[in-house]
mmCIF file with all atom_site columns, C-alpha atoms in Angstrom:
data_model
loop_
_atom_site.group_PDB
_atom_site.id
_atom_site.type_symbol
_atom_site.label_atom_id
_atom_site.label_alt_id
_atom_site.label_comp_id
_atom_site.label_asym_id
_atom_site.label_entity_id
_atom_site.label_seq_id
_atom_site.pdbx_PDB_ins_code
_atom_site.Cartn_x
_atom_site.Cartn_y
_atom_site.Cartn_z
_atom_site.occupancy
_atom_site.B_iso_or_equiv
_atom_site.pdbx_formal_charge
_atom_site.auth_seq_id
_atom_site.auth_comp_id
_atom_site.auth_asym_id
_atom_site.auth_atom_id
_atom_site.pdbx_PDB_model_num
ATOM 1   C CA . MET A 1 1   ? 0.000   0.000   0.000   1.00 53.00 ? 1   MET A CA 1
ATOM 2   C CA . ILE A 1 2   ? 1.426   3.377   -0.977  1.00 61.00 ? 2   ILE A CA 1
ATOM 3   C CA . GLU A 1 3   ? 1.283   6.476   1.163   1.00 68.00 ? 3   GLU A CA 1
ATOM 4   C CA . LEU A 1 4   ? -0.973  9.404   0.395   1.00 66.00 ? 4   LEU A CA 1
ATOM 5   C CA . SER A 1 5   ? 1.941   11.690  -0.463  1.00 68.00 ? 5   SER A CA 1
ATOM 6   C CA . GLU A 1 6   ? 3.266   9.148   -2.979  1.00 71.00 ? 6   GLU A CA 1
ATOM 7   C CA . ALA A 1 7   ? -0.189  8.733   -4.507  1.00 71.00 ? 7   ALA A CA 1
ATOM 8   C CA . LEU A 1 8   ? -0.534  12.508  -4.899  1.00 69.00 ? 8   LEU A CA 1
ATOM 9   C CA . THR A 1 9   ? 2.884   12.700  -6.543  1.00 72.00 ? 9   THR A CA 1
ATOM 10  C CA . ILE A 1 10  ? 1.918   9.913   -8.971  1.00 73.00 ? 10  ILE A CA 1
ATOM 11  C CA . LEU A 1 11  ? -1.340  11.693  -9.811  1.00 69.00 ? 11  LEU A CA 1
ATOM 12  C CA . ALA A 1 12  ? 0.462   15.006  -10.307 1.00 70.00 ? 12  ALA A CA 1
ATOM 13  C CA . THR A 1 13  ? 2.821   13.490  -12.871 1.00 72.00 ? 13  THR A CA 1
ATOM 14  C CA . SER A 1 14  ? 0.175   11.321  -14.556 1.00 72.00 ? 14  SER A CA 1
ATOM 15  C CA . PRO A 1 15  ? -0.456  11.801  -18.292 1.00 74.00 ? 15  PRO A CA 1
ATOM 16  C CA . VAL A 1 16  ? -4.192  11.158  -17.743 1.00 73.00 ? 16  VAL A CA 1
ATOM 17  C CA . ALA A 1 17  ? -6.238  14.366  -18.045 1.00 77.00 ? 17  ALA A CA 1
ATOM 18  C CA . LYS A 1 18  ? -8.665  13.414  -15.251 1.00 77.00 ? 18  LYS A CA 1
ATOM 19  C CA . ASP A 1 19  ? -5.757  12.918  -12.821 1.00 73.00 ? 19  ASP A CA 1
ATOM 20  C CA . ARG A 1 20  ? -4.375  16.355  -13.659 1.00 76.00 ? 20  ARG A CA 1
ATOM 21  C CA . GLU A 1 21  ? -7.859  17.850  -13.225 1.00 80.00 ? 21  GLU A CA 1
ATOM 22  C CA . ALA A 1 22  ? -8.184  16.220  -9.814  1.00 77.00 ? 22  ALA A CA 1
ATOM 23  C CA . ILE A 1 23  ? -4.813  17.633  -8.740  1.00 75.00 ? 23  ILE A CA 1
ATOM 24  C CA . ALA A 1 24  ? -5.826  21.062  -10.072 1.00 80.00 ? 24  ALA A CA 1
ATOM 25  C CA . ARG A 1 25  ? -9.051  20.943  -8.018  1.00 80.00 ? 25  ARG A CA 1
ATOM 26  C CA . LEU A 1 26  ? -7.056  19.892  -4.953  1.00 76.00 ? 26  LEU A CA 1
ATOM 27  C CA . GLU A 1 27  ? -4.605  22.765  -5.447  1.00 78.00 ? 27  GLU A CA 1
ATOM 28  C CA . LYS A 1 28  ? -7.473  25.209  -5.936  1.00 80.00 ? 28  LYS A CA 1
ATOM 29  C CA . THR A 1 29  ? -9.242  24.007  -2.784  1.00 81.00 ? 29  THR A CA 1
ATOM 30  C CA . ALA A 1 30  ? -6.056  24.088  -0.681  1.00 78.00 ? 30  ALA A CA 1
ATOM 31  C CA . GLN A 1 31  ? -4.945  27.351  -2.338  1.00 83.00 ? 31  GLN A CA 1
ATOM 32  C CA . THR A 1 32  ? -1.394  26.032  -2.702  1.00 80.00 ? 32  THR A CA 1
ATOM 33  C CA . ASP A 1 33  ? 0.602   23.877  -5.098  1.00 80.00 ? 33  ASP A CA 1
ATOM 34  C CA . ILE A 1 34  ? 0.889   20.086  -4.886  1.00 74.00 ? 34  ILE A CA 1
ATOM 35  C CA . HIS A 1 35  ? 4.500   20.176  -3.645  1.00 75.00 ? 35  HIS A CA 1
ATOM 36  C CA . SER A 1 36  ? 3.476   22.254  -0.614  1.00 80.00 ? 36  SER A CA 1
ATOM 37  C CA . ILE A 1 37  ? 0.588   19.875  0.074   1.00 75.00 ? 37  ILE A CA 1
ATOM 38  C CA . VAL A 1 38  ? 2.895   16.827  -0.046  1.00 75.00 ? 38  VAL A CA 1
ATOM 39  C CA . LYS A 1 39  ? 5.486   18.562  2.166   1.00 77.00 ? 39  LYS A CA 1
ATOM 40  C CA . GLY A 1 40  ? 2.744   19.490  4.647   1.00 76.00 ? 40  GLY A CA 1
ATOM 41  C CA . LEU A 1 41  ? 1.554   15.875  4.743   1.00 70.00 ? 41  LEU A CA 1
ATOM 42  C CA . GLU A 1 42  ? 5.091   14.663  5.430   1.00 72.00 ? 42  GLU A CA 1
ATOM 43  C CA . ASN A 1 43  ? 5.512   17.209  8.238   1.00 70.00 ? 43  ASN A CA 1
ATOM 44  C CA . GLN A 1 44  ? 2.180   16.214  9.793   1.00 69.00 ? 44  GLN A CA 1
ATOM 45  C CA . SER A 1 45  ? 3.151   12.548  9.539   1.00 68.00 ? 45  SER A CA 1
ATOM 46  C CA . THR A 1 46  ? 6.429   13.222  11.339  1.00 64.00 ? 46  THR A CA 1
ATOM 47  C CA . LEU A 1 47  ? 4.709   15.215  14.071  1.00 61.00 ? 47  LEU A CA 1
ATOM 48  C CA . ALA A 1 48  ? 2.111   12.485  14.553  1.00 64.00 ? 48  ALA A CA 1
ATOM 49  C CA . GLU A 1 49  ? 4.839   9.844   14.908  1.00 63.00 ? 49  GLU A CA 1
ATOM 50  C CA . ILE A 1 50  ? 6.702   11.944  17.476  1.00 64.00 ? 50  ILE A CA 1
ATOM 51  C CA . GLY A 1 51  ? 3.495   12.489  19.468  1.00 65.00 ? 51  GLY A CA 1
ATOM 52  C CA . LEU A 1 52  ? 2.681   8.788   19.315  1.00 60.00 ? 52  LEU A CA 1
ATOM 53  C CA . PHE A 1 53  ? 6.086   7.770   20.627  1.00 61.00 ? 53  PHE A CA 1
ATOM 54  C CA . ASP A 1 54  ? 5.952   10.358  23.407  1.00 66.00 ? 54  ASP A CA 1
ATOM 55  C CA . SER A 1 55  ? 2.535   9.187   24.561  1.00 71.00 ? 55  SER A CA 1
ATOM 56  C CA . LEU A 1 56  ? 3.646   5.538   24.417  1.00 69.00 ? 56  LEU A CA 1
ATOM 57  C CA . GLY A 1 57  ? 6.647   6.336   26.604  1.00 72.00 ? 57  GLY A CA 1
ATOM 58  C CA . GLU A 1 58  ? 4.493   8.160   29.118  1.00 77.00 ? 58  GLU A CA 1
ATOM 59  C CA . ARG A 1 59  ? 1.978   5.316   29.126  1.00 78.00 ? 59  ARG A CA 1
ATOM 60  C CA . ARG A 1 60  ? 4.738   2.770   29.751  1.00 81.00 ? 60  ARG A CA 1
ATOM 61  C CA . LYS A 1 61  ? 6.053   4.811   32.670  1.00 83.00 ? 61  LYS A CA 1
ATOM 62  C CA . ALA A 1 62  ? 2.572   5.132   34.181  1.00 83.00 ? 62  ALA A CA 1
ATOM 63  C CA . THR A 1 63  ? 1.945   1.410   33.737  1.00 85.00 ? 63  THR A CA 1
ATOM 64  C CA . THR A 1 64  ? 5.254   0.540   35.372  1.00 88.00 ? 64  THR A CA 1
ATOM 65  C CA . ARG A 1 65  ? 4.502   2.847   38.292  1.00 88.00 ? 65  ARG A CA 1
ATOM 66  C CA . LEU A 1 66  ? 1.078   1.272   38.727  1.00 87.00 ? 66  LEU A CA 1
ATOM 67  C CA . ILE A 1 67  ? 2.471   -2.267  38.719  1.00 89.00 ? 67  ILE A CA 1
ATOM 68  C CA . VAL A 1 68  ? 5.251   -1.409  41.192  1.00 90.00 ? 68  VAL A CA 1
ATOM 69  C CA . SER A 1 69  ? 2.867   0.448   43.502  1.00 90.00 ? 69  SER A CA 1
ATOM 70  C CA . ALA A 1 70  ? 0.447   -2.497  43.498  1.00 90.00 ? 70  ALA A CA 1
ATOM 71  C CA . GLY A 1 71  ? 3.343   -4.817  44.309  1.00 90.00 ? 71  GLY A CA 1
ATOM 72  C CA . LEU A 1 72  ? 4.508   -2.588  47.168  1.00 90.00 ? 72  LEU A CA 1
ATOM 73  C CA . MET A 1 73  ? 0.984   -2.343  48.555  1.00 90.00 ? 73  MET A CA 1
ATOM 74  C CA . CYS A 1 74  ? 0.536   -6.114  48.521  1.00 90.00 ? 74  CYS A CA 1
ATOM 75  C CA . SER A 1 75  ? 3.973   -6.716  50.033  1.00 91.00 ? 75  SER A CA 1
ATOM 76  C CA . GLY A 1 76  ? 3.218   -4.263  52.838  1.00 90.00 ? 76  GLY A CA 1
ATOM 77  C CA . LEU A 1 77  ? -0.153  -5.846  53.464  1.00 90.00 ? 77  LEU A CA 1
ATOM 78  C CA . SER A 1 78  ? 1.271   -9.373  53.458  1.00 90.00 ? 78  SER A CA 1
ATOM 79  C CA . CYS A 1 79  ? 4.074   -8.269  55.790  1.00 89.00 ? 79  CYS A CA 1
ATOM 80  C CA . ILE A 1 80  ? 1.569   -6.789  58.266  1.00 90.00 ? 80  ILE A CA 1
ATOM 81  C CA . VAL A 1 81  ? -0.560  -9.948  58.166  1.00 90.00 ? 81  VAL A CA 1
ATOM 82  C CA . ALA A 1 82  ? 2.549   -12.098 58.596  1.00 90.00 ? 82  ALA A CA 1
ATOM 83  C CA . ILE A 1 83  ? 3.706   -10.033 61.578  1.00 90.00 ? 83  ILE A CA 1
ATOM 84  C CA . LEU A 1 84  ? 0.293   -10.516 63.199  1.00 91.00 ? 84  LEU A CA 1
ATOM 85  C CA . PHE A 1 85  ? 0.092   -14.279 62.630  1.00 91.00 ? 85  PHE A CA 1
ATOM 86  C CA . ARG A 1 86  ? 3.630   -15.568 61.978  1.00 88.00 ? 86  ARG A CA 1
ATOM 87  C CA . PRO A 1 87  ? 6.279   -12.959 62.865  1.00 88.00 ? 87  PRO A CA 1
ATOM 88  C CA . ASN A 1 88  ? 9.184   -15.273 62.018  1.00 90.00 ? 88  ASN A CA 1
ATOM 89  C CA . LEU A 1 89  ? 7.986   -15.531 58.347  1.00 87.00 ? 89  LEU A CA 1
ATOM 90  C CA . ALA A 1 90  ? 7.468   -11.797 57.715  1.00 85.00 ? 90  ALA A CA 1
ATOM 91  C CA . ILE A 1 91  ? 10.771  -11.355 55.857  1.00 88.00 ? 91  ILE A CA 1
ATOM 92  C CA . ALA A 1 92  ? 10.096  -14.391 53.641  1.00 88.00 ? 92  ALA A CA 1
ATOM 93  C CA . ILE A 1 93  ? 6.504   -13.444 52.841  1.00 89.00 ? 93  ILE A CA 1
ATOM 94  C CA . THR A 1 94  ? 7.199   -9.816  51.856  1.00 88.00 ? 94  THR A CA 1
ATOM 95  C CA . PRO A 1 95  ? 8.804   -10.581 48.423  1.00 91.00 ? 95  PRO A CA 1
ATOM 96  C CA . VAL A 1 96  ? 6.062   -13.088 47.693  1.00 90.00 ? 96  VAL A CA 1
ATOM 97  C CA . GLY A 1 97  ? 3.480   -10.370 48.386  1.00 89.00 ? 97  GLY A CA 1
ATOM 98  C CA . PHE A 1 98  ? 5.299   -7.964  46.082  1.00 91.00 ? 98  PHE A CA 1
ATOM 99  C CA . ILE A 1 99  ? 5.427   -10.488 43.241  1.00 91.00 ? 99  ILE A CA 1
ATOM 100 C CA . THR A 1 100 ? 1.781   -11.425 43.743  1.00 90.00 ? 100 THR A CA 1
ATOM 101 C CA . GLY A 1 101 ? 0.633   -7.792  43.731  1.00 89.00 ? 101 GLY A CA 1
ATOM 102 C CA . ALA A 1 102 ? 2.699   -6.876  40.678  1.00 90.00 ? 102 ALA A CA 1
ATOM 103 C CA . ALA A 1 103 ? 1.558   -9.949  38.748  1.00 90.00 ? 103 ALA A CA 1
ATOM 104 C CA . THR A 1 104 ? -2.089  -9.352  39.619  1.00 88.00 ? 104 THR A CA 1
ATOM 105 C CA . SER A 1 105 ? -1.877  -5.712  38.567  1.00 88.00 ? 105 SER A CA 1
ATOM 106 C CA . SER A 1 106 ? -0.139  -6.710  35.340  1.00 88.00 ? 106 SER A CA 1
ATOM 107 C CA . LEU A 1 107 ? -2.838  -9.276  34.531  1.00 86.00 ? 107 LEU A CA 1
ATOM 108 C CA . ILE A 1 108 ? -5.616  -6.787  35.199  1.00 86.00 ? 108 ILE A CA 1
ATOM 109 C CA . LEU A 1 109 ? -3.977  -4.208  32.912  1.00 84.00 ? 109 LEU A CA 1
ATOM 110 C CA . ALA A 1 110 ? -3.482  -6.830  30.191  1.00 84.00 ? 110 ALA A CA 1
ATOM 111 C CA . ASN A 1 111 ? -7.145  -7.844  30.337  1.00 83.00 ? 111 ASN A CA 1
ATOM 112 C CA . GLU A 1 112 ? -8.263  -4.198  30.144  1.00 82.00 ? 112 GLU A CA 1
ATOM 113 C CA . THR A 1 113 ? -6.028  -3.667  27.123  1.00 78.00 ? 113 THR A CA 1
ATOM 114 C CA . ARG A 1 114 ? -7.503  -6.708  25.389  1.00 80.00 ? 114 ARG A CA 1
ATOM 115 C CA . LYS A 1 115 ? -11.022 -5.460  26.074  1.00 79.00 ? 115 LYS A CA 1
ATOM 116 C CA . ASN A 1 116 ? -10.157 -2.019  24.658  1.00 73.00 ? 116 ASN A CA 1
ATOM 117 C CA . LEU A 1 117 ? -8.719  -3.557  21.477  1.00 73.00 ? 117 LEU A CA 1
ATOM 118 C CA . ARG A 1 118 ? -11.927 -5.429  20.682  1.00 69.00 ? 118 ARG A CA 1
#
């Protein structure tokens, strides 16, 4: 599949009269020549890609923070419960609580992402 800018360039150099008429109508509507239109499309494409990558990076950071915070919450909770019932196992149970909380949060986020993609 070719990009829109390539398709416009092909139409602009086409020997077919209808293609040239279509480009002329496009230039008249945009009040600029085809080269400026193609350059503008390329600039918009670049800006959209930069914005997409920035938002993906921010989303990854937020997701990581959420998973770590859920893990810390569960490890703290499991440590408190262990101190109340089995104080000698509190140190051993804390990492297990962290892993359980992080994994649970990760699974919940994965299921929400799958639901949003449908």
